[in-house]
Short mmCIF file of C-alpha atoms in Angstrom, two decimals:
data_model
loop_
_atom_site.label_atom_id
_atom_site.label_comp_id
_atom_site.label_asym_id
_atom_site.label_seq_id
_atom_site.Cartn_x
_atom_site.Cartn_y
_atom_site.Cartn_z
CA TYR A 1 189.62 163.89 0.08
CA GLN A 2 189.34 165.72 3.41
CA ARG A 3 186.33 167.64 2.16
CA ARG A 4 184.69 164.38 1.09
CA VAL A 5 185.36 162.77 4.46
CA MET A 6 183.99 165.83 6.30
CA GLY A 7 180.88 165.81 4.10
CA ILE A 8 180.27 162.13 4.87
CA PHE A 9 180.75 162.82 8.61
CA VAL A 10 178.29 165.71 8.52
CA VAL A 11 175.70 163.63 6.71
CA GLN A 12 176.09 160.78 9.20
CA ALA A 13 175.83 163.20 12.14
CA LYS A 14 172.60 164.69 10.75
CA LYS A 15 171.22 161.21 10.18
CA MET A 16 172.10 160.15 13.74
CA LYS A 17 170.50 163.32 15.13
CA THR A 18 167.35 162.69 13.09
CA ASP A 19 167.20 159.07 14.21
CA THR A 20 167.71 160.12 17.85
CA MET A 21 164.91 162.69 17.65
CA SER A 22 162.59 160.19 16.01
CA GLN A 23 163.43 157.62 18.66
CA GLN A 24 162.78 160.16 21.39
CA GLY A 25 159.47 161.04 19.77
CA MET A 26 158.52 157.37 19.59
CA ALA A 27 159.61 156.90 23.21
CA ASN A 28 157.53 159.86 24.33
CA LYS A 29 154.50 158.51 22.47
CA GLU A 30 155.00 155.12 24.07
CA LEU A 31 155.35 156.61 27.53
CA LEU A 32 152.24 158.69 26.91
CA SER A 33 150.33 155.53 25.93
CA VAL A 34 151.50 153.80 29.12
CA ALA A 35 150.48 156.81 31.23
CA GLN A 36 147.04 156.91 29.60
CA PHE A 37 146.61 153.21 30.30
CA LEU A 38 147.58 153.69 33.95
CA ARG A 39 145.16 156.63 34.33
CA SER A 40 142.24 154.83 32.67
CA SER A 41 139.32 153.27 34.55
CA LYS A 42 141.02 149.85 34.33
CA GLY A 43 144.40 151.22 35.32
CA LEU A 44 146.35 151.55 38.54
CA ARG A 45 144.43 152.21 41.75
CA THR A 46 144.88 155.72 43.13
CA LYS A 47 143.86 157.63 46.22
CA SER A 48 143.15 161.29 46.80
CA ALA A 49 145.14 163.50 49.18
CA ALA A 50 146.04 167.12 49.84
CA GLU A 51 149.43 168.34 48.65
CA ILE A 52 150.49 171.99 48.91
CA GLY A 53 146.92 173.16 49.25
CA LYS A 54 145.31 171.24 46.36
CA ARG A 55 143.77 167.84 45.71
CA VAL A 56 146.01 165.28 43.99
CA ASP A 57 145.85 161.60 43.05
CA TYR A 58 148.68 159.33 44.10
CA PHE A 59 149.65 155.64 44.15
CA ARG A 60 151.99 153.38 46.06
CA GLY A 61 155.25 152.08 44.63
CA ASP A 62 154.67 148.43 45.61
CA GLU A 63 151.23 148.41 43.95
CA PHE A 64 152.75 150.00 40.82
CA VAL A 65 155.23 147.12 40.50
CA GLN A 66 152.57 144.46 41.07
CA PHE A 67 150.16 146.05 38.60
CA MET A 68 152.78 146.46 35.85
CA LEU A 69 153.89 142.83 36.18
CA SER A 70 150.27 141.63 36.06
CA LYS A 71 149.69 143.70 32.87
CA ALA A 72 153.06 142.92 31.29
CA THR A 73 151.51 141.81 27.98
CA ASP A 74 149.56 145.04 27.57
CA ILE A 75 152.57 147.17 28.55
CA LYS A 76 154.77 145.45 25.95
CA LYS A 77 152.22 146.23 23.24
CA LEU A 78 151.97 149.86 24.29
CA ALA A 79 155.73 150.42 24.64
CA PRO A 80 157.68 147.89 22.56
CA ASN A 81 160.86 149.98 22.39
CA ALA A 82 160.89 150.86 26.10
CA THR A 83 160.44 147.18 27.03
CA SER A 84 162.70 145.70 24.35
CA SER A 85 165.30 144.64 26.91
CA GLY A 86 162.71 142.68 28.89
CA PHE A 87 159.80 143.32 31.19
CA ASP A 88 159.65 140.38 33.58
CA THR A 89 161.31 141.51 36.80
CA ASN A 90 160.95 144.32 39.32
CA THR A 91 164.08 145.96 37.90
CA ASP A 92 162.50 146.20 34.43
CA VAL A 93 159.36 147.72 35.90
CA LEU A 94 161.34 150.26 37.94
CA ARG A 95 163.36 151.22 34.85
CA LEU A 96 160.17 152.03 32.97
CA GLY A 97 158.85 153.81 36.05
CA ASN A 98 161.94 156.03 36.18
CA LEU A 99 161.40 156.94 32.53
CA LEU A 100 157.84 158.00 33.35
CA LEU A 101 159.04 159.96 36.37
CA LYS A 102 161.80 161.79 34.44
CA SER A 103 159.31 162.59 31.66
CA GLY A 104 157.16 164.45 34.19
CA PHE A 105 154.13 162.16 34.37
CA PHE A 106 154.37 161.92 38.18
CA HIS A 107 156.73 162.80 41.01
CA ARG A 108 157.70 161.19 44.27
CA SER A 109 156.10 162.40 47.51
CA GLU A 110 156.17 161.62 51.20
CA ARG A 111 153.60 161.68 53.95
CA VAL A 112 153.21 164.64 56.27
CA LEU A 113 154.56 163.78 59.70
CA ASP A 114 151.55 165.10 61.65
CA GLU A 115 149.53 162.14 60.34
CA VAL A 116 151.53 159.74 62.50
CA THR A 117 149.44 159.24 65.64
CA ALA A 118 150.28 157.46 68.85
CA SER A 119 147.98 154.99 70.56
CA SER A 120 146.84 156.09 74.01
CA SER A 121 147.16 152.66 75.63
CA SER A 122 150.34 150.99 74.38
CA GLY A 123 152.21 154.03 73.07
CA THR A 124 152.91 152.36 69.71
CA ARG A 125 152.87 154.56 66.64
CA LYS A 126 150.11 153.85 64.15
CA VAL A 127 150.73 154.86 60.53
CA SER A 128 147.96 154.94 57.93
CA LYS A 129 148.59 153.02 54.73
CA TRP A 130 147.08 155.76 52.59
CA PRO A 131 147.94 159.20 54.04
CA LYS A 132 145.64 162.17 53.57
CA LYS A 133 148.39 164.79 53.29
CA LEU A 134 151.55 164.64 51.16
CA ARG A 135 154.48 166.83 50.19
CA PRO A 136 157.03 166.53 47.35
CA LEU A 137 160.30 164.73 48.03
CA ASN A 138 163.68 166.06 46.95
CA GLU A 139 165.00 162.66 45.84
CA GLN A 140 163.10 161.89 42.64
CA VAL A 141 163.91 158.21 42.06
CA MET A 142 161.42 155.42 41.39
CA THR A 143 161.55 152.57 43.93
CA ASP A 144 159.19 149.84 45.00
CA SER A 145 158.13 151.84 48.06
CA GLY A 146 156.89 155.32 48.84
CA PHE A 147 154.15 157.41 47.27
CA TYR A 148 154.01 158.93 43.79
CA THR A 149 151.72 161.81 42.87
CA TRP A 150 150.27 162.05 39.38
CA ILE A 151 151.03 165.18 37.37
CA TYR A 152 149.50 163.84 34.17
CA THR A 153 145.74 164.15 34.47
CA GLY A 154 144.78 161.89 31.59
CA SER A 155 141.93 162.56 29.22
CA GLN A 156 140.18 165.87 29.94
CA THR A 157 136.96 165.07 28.08
CA PHE A 158 135.04 164.28 31.23
CA SER A 159 136.50 167.33 33.00
CA TYR A 160 135.40 169.59 30.14
CA PHE A 161 131.94 168.06 30.30
CA LEU A 162 131.76 168.72 34.05
CA CYS A 163 132.87 172.34 33.54
CA PHE A 164 130.19 172.81 30.91
CA MET A 165 127.55 171.36 33.24
CA ILE A 166 128.70 173.64 36.08
CA VAL A 167 128.38 176.72 33.87
CA LEU A 168 124.99 175.52 32.63
CA GLY A 169 123.84 174.92 36.20
CA ALA A 170 124.98 178.39 37.28
CA LEU A 171 123.02 179.97 34.43
CA GLY A 172 119.98 177.89 35.36
CA ILE A 173 120.16 179.05 38.98
CA CYS A 174 120.43 182.69 37.85
CA MET A 175 117.26 182.23 35.78
CA PHE A 176 115.30 180.77 38.70
CA PRO A 177 112.71 183.61 38.72
CA ILE A 178 111.52 182.60 35.22
CA TRP A 179 111.36 178.88 35.91
CA PRO A 180 108.00 177.17 35.46
CA LEU A 181 106.01 176.95 38.66
CA LYS A 182 105.99 173.14 38.69
CA LEU A 183 109.78 173.08 38.35
CA LYS A 184 110.16 175.49 41.27
CA ILE A 185 107.88 173.38 43.46
CA GLY A 186 109.74 170.22 42.43
CA LEU A 187 113.07 171.81 43.39
CA TRP A 188 111.61 172.76 46.77
CA TYR A 189 110.45 169.19 47.43
CA VAL A 190 113.81 167.73 46.38
CA SER A 191 115.69 170.17 48.64
CA VAL A 192 113.51 169.37 51.66
CA ILE A 193 113.79 165.62 51.07
CA LEU A 194 117.60 165.74 50.71
CA LEU A 195 117.89 167.84 53.86
CA THR A 196 115.67 165.37 55.73
CA ILE A 197 117.77 162.43 54.55
CA MET A 198 120.95 164.20 55.65
CA LEU A 199 119.55 164.95 59.10
CA GLY A 200 118.32 161.37 59.37
CA ILE A 201 121.76 159.96 58.55
CA MET A 202 123.36 162.24 61.12
CA THR A 203 120.86 161.16 63.77
CA VAL A 204 121.32 157.45 63.06
CA ARG A 205 125.11 157.82 63.09
CA LEU A 206 125.00 159.51 66.48
CA ILE A 207 122.59 156.97 67.99
CA VAL A 208 124.61 153.96 66.75
CA TYR A 209 127.88 155.47 67.91
CA ALA A 210 126.47 156.27 71.37
CA ALA A 211 124.94 152.78 71.75
CA LEU A 212 128.24 151.04 70.92
CA TRP A 213 130.33 153.56 72.84
CA PHE A 214 128.71 152.32 76.05
CA VAL A 215 130.09 148.80 75.41
CA GLY A 216 133.58 150.00 74.48
CA TRP A 217 133.48 150.34 70.69
CA ASP A 218 134.13 153.29 68.39
CA PHE A 219 131.78 152.52 65.51
CA TRP A 220 130.94 155.05 62.82
CA ILE A 221 128.64 154.77 59.83
CA MET A 222 130.35 156.54 56.90
CA PRO A 223 133.31 157.77 58.97
CA ASN A 224 134.54 160.12 56.21
CA LEU A 225 131.18 161.83 55.69
CA PHE A 226 132.35 165.19 57.12
CA ASP A 227 136.04 164.87 56.24
CA ASP A 228 136.95 167.83 54.01
CA THR A 229 140.35 166.32 53.07
CA VAL A 230 138.82 163.58 50.89
CA SER A 231 136.93 163.73 47.61
CA PHE A 232 133.15 163.67 47.28
CA THR A 233 132.95 159.98 46.40
CA ALA A 234 135.46 159.07 49.11
CA SER A 235 133.18 160.71 51.70
CA PHE A 236 130.85 157.69 51.43
CA ARG A 237 133.64 155.09 51.67
CA PRO A 238 134.03 152.97 53.68
CA LEU A 239 130.45 152.31 54.64
CA PHE A 240 131.37 151.76 58.29
CA SER A 241 134.44 151.41 60.49
CA GLY A 242 134.90 150.24 64.05
CA SER A 243 137.64 149.63 66.57
CA ARG A 244 137.82 148.38 70.14
CA ARG A 245 138.40 151.07 72.75
CA LYS A 246 141.23 150.62 75.24
CA ASP A 247 140.14 152.90 78.04
CA GLU A 248 141.26 153.08 81.64
CA TRP A 249 138.96 152.15 84.52
CA LYS A 250 137.93 155.79 85.01
CA MET A 251 136.58 156.01 81.47
CA VAL A 252 134.80 152.68 81.92
CA PHE A 253 133.07 154.09 85.02
CA VAL A 254 132.06 157.21 83.05
CA ARG A 255 130.55 155.10 80.27
CA PHE A 256 128.61 153.01 82.79
CA PHE A 257 127.31 156.10 84.62
CA VAL A 258 126.19 157.79 81.40
CA PHE A 259 124.48 154.56 80.32
CA LEU A 260 122.47 154.43 83.57
CA LEU A 261 121.56 158.11 83.23
CA VAL A 262 120.28 157.64 79.67
CA CYS A 263 118.27 154.55 80.61
CA ALA A 264 116.68 156.35 83.56
CA SER A 265 115.73 159.32 81.37
CA ILE A 266 114.12 157.08 78.77
CA TRP A 267 112.19 155.13 81.43
CA TYR A 268 110.95 158.35 83.08
CA LEU A 269 109.71 159.83 79.80
CA HIS A 270 108.02 156.58 78.82
CA GLN A 271 106.31 155.92 82.16
CA GLU A 272 105.73 159.31 83.74
CA GLN A 273 105.44 161.67 80.76
CA PRO A 274 103.98 159.68 77.86
CA GLU A 275 101.86 162.62 76.71
CA ARG A 276 104.98 164.75 76.25
CA VAL A 277 106.55 162.10 74.06
CA ARG A 278 103.35 161.91 72.03
CA ASP A 279 103.17 165.68 71.76
CA ALA A 280 106.79 165.83 70.65
CA LYS A 281 106.12 163.27 67.90
CA GLU A 282 103.07 165.17 66.69
CA ALA A 283 104.92 168.49 66.82
CA GLY A 284 107.81 167.08 64.82
CA TYR A 285 105.53 165.58 62.19
CA GLN A 286 103.44 168.75 61.93
CA SER A 287 106.57 170.89 61.65
CA PHE A 288 107.83 168.75 58.77
CA VAL A 289 104.46 169.02 57.00
CA ASP A 290 104.39 172.78 57.54
CA ILE A 291 107.88 173.17 56.10
CA LEU A 292 106.96 170.94 53.15
CA GLU A 293 103.85 172.99 52.38
CA TRP A 294 105.34 176.41 53.05
CA GLY A 295 107.37 176.48 49.83
CA PRO A 296 104.50 175.79 47.39
CA ALA A 297 102.24 178.20 49.31
CA ARG A 298 104.89 180.92 49.04
CA LEU A 299 105.55 180.26 45.35
CA THR A 300 101.90 180.10 44.32
CA GLY A 301 100.76 182.94 46.59
CA SER A 302 98.13 180.81 48.33
CA GLY A 303 99.44 181.45 51.84
CA GLU A 304 98.99 184.51 54.02
CA GLU A 305 102.14 186.11 52.66
CA GLY A 306 101.06 185.25 49.14
CA LYS A 307 97.61 186.81 49.71
CA VAL A 308 99.19 190.01 50.97
CA ALA A 309 101.51 190.04 47.98
CA GLY A 310 98.54 189.45 45.68
CA ARG A 311 96.60 192.37 47.19
CA ARG A 312 99.60 194.59 46.62
CA GLY A 313 99.76 193.59 42.99
CA ARG A 314 102.56 191.08 43.10
CA HIS A 315 102.47 190.35 39.37
CA HIS A 316 101.81 193.98 38.37
CA ILE A 317 104.64 195.62 36.42
CA PRO A 318 104.74 199.26 37.59
CA ALA A 319 105.30 202.18 35.28
CA PHE A 320 108.35 204.34 35.67
CA ASP A 321 106.58 207.08 37.65
CA GLU A 322 105.05 204.50 40.01
CA PHE A 323 108.43 202.84 40.42
CA PHE A 324 110.11 206.19 41.06
CA ASN A 325 107.47 207.27 43.58
CA GLU A 326 107.76 203.95 45.37
CA ILE A 327 111.52 204.40 45.71
CA MET A 328 111.16 208.01 46.90
CA GLY A 329 108.51 206.99 49.39
CA GLU A 330 105.73 209.06 47.83
CA ASP A 331 102.16 207.90 47.48
CA GLN A 332 101.30 210.17 44.56
CA PRO A 333 103.21 211.75 41.69
CA ALA A 334 104.70 215.20 42.16
CA GLU A 335 102.15 216.84 39.89
CA ALA A 336 99.28 215.33 41.83
CA ALA A 337 100.81 216.46 45.08
CA ALA A 338 101.20 220.07 43.83
CA SER A 339 97.68 220.42 42.45
CA PRO A 340 94.85 221.07 44.95
CA SER A 341 92.56 218.19 45.67
CA PRO A 342 89.12 218.53 44.09
CA VAL A 343 86.42 219.63 46.49
CA PRO A 344 83.10 217.83 46.11
CA GLU A 345 80.19 220.05 45.29
CA GLU A 346 77.70 220.50 48.07
CA SER A 347 74.06 221.07 47.78
CA THR A 348 73.17 224.76 47.24
CA ALA A 349 69.83 224.36 48.85
CA ALA A 350 69.48 226.40 51.97
CA GLU A 351 68.78 224.62 55.11
CA VAL A 352 65.49 225.77 56.65
CA PRO A 353 65.73 225.88 60.41
CA ILE A 354 63.01 224.35 62.46
CA GLN A 355 61.01 227.01 64.26
CA ALA A 356 60.46 226.66 67.94
CA GLU A 357 57.03 226.47 69.44
CA PRO A 358 55.51 229.96 70.06
CA ALA A 359 55.31 231.25 73.55
CA PRO A 360 51.94 231.32 75.26
CA GLY A 361 49.84 234.24 74.11
CA GLN A 362 51.89 234.67 70.90
CA ALA A 363 50.10 234.10 67.63
CA HIS A 364 51.34 231.66 65.13
CA SER A 365 52.98 233.16 62.05
CA THR A 366 51.34 232.13 58.80
CA THR A 367 54.46 232.72 56.78
CA ALA A 368 57.65 230.92 57.40
CA GLU A 369 60.76 232.96 57.64
CA VAL A 370 63.09 232.15 54.82
CA PRO A 371 66.74 232.47 55.89
CA PRO A 372 69.21 234.08 53.54
CA LYS A 373 70.79 231.88 50.89
CA ALA A 374 73.84 230.10 52.21
CA GLU A 375 76.99 230.26 50.16
CA THR A 376 78.66 226.99 49.27
CA LYS A 377 82.34 226.22 49.64
CA ALA A 378 82.73 226.23 45.90
CA GLU A 379 81.32 229.75 45.64
CA LEU A 380 83.60 230.90 48.41
#
């Protein structure tokens, strides 16, 4: 009887263990489905920040609660067992959030204190809603406040595609010497145009900022354009930002003085030195045209440098001895240098000197004196 009871107990224990493992597996699959939904394009909004020297995506606790309650129907379909006790209040959402946190899909973080800045006028502390630097927090509990950094990266299909394109692009750059000529020229034009657009944006940003700085505004077009702590797409957002300056009277006087100085300089150049302004415009335009045409001339060999390269046999593939002599700095092969240079044959005909006029009283000779035969260099 005892053996039978122990056998039944063992069987029940194995069944309970199997059911528990299957439930845990189902729970993990449900949590994975919820995490994939949150990381999708229609999921929870995230921001990018730097944490321990790398870029991470994070979200706010209050927005997590609001988003989960707004998508309660979808969450119940994705995780029916995890939401079986209800999913209508903040407590239910935080319970599911703690399951995700303990499963390692994200962890809790806090802002870095050096991001808290003080206003120069009132002394009040201004805290950004979305910090740019984070660090992990020791207390790993899900609440409706704070910041939570994603550990789960979601689907890696797009990342694999980007890695493949990066490798393909690197190989393409390495094979630049064998690119078609039209493709090389097209790349040169695209590079010059992009550089011109970048310089133009920088110039417009500076002019607009200076113009509004005189009237007491800090206005920037694309304020995150040169911020290396944000992602590439975040560098172009927001499109502009501005705030009213709260300067003291000394800074107001400085702004007014600089404004008068700039206006006087512009008036002087426009009235007294118009030819210099015109020359500067023409020089800038001509410089841009020269830069734009320099690349194709260099690639096709139609410029001065290309003509010199063509005369030197730019497209000639040298033999090994020519290549070796070029490296060693020799003009001729070693055998040619050792052998004597051929001496051109000279005419063996003797040169007949012109006789001088005879002195008075001396008779003219009827026979011309023939000088001895001269020996040539070859005979010597």
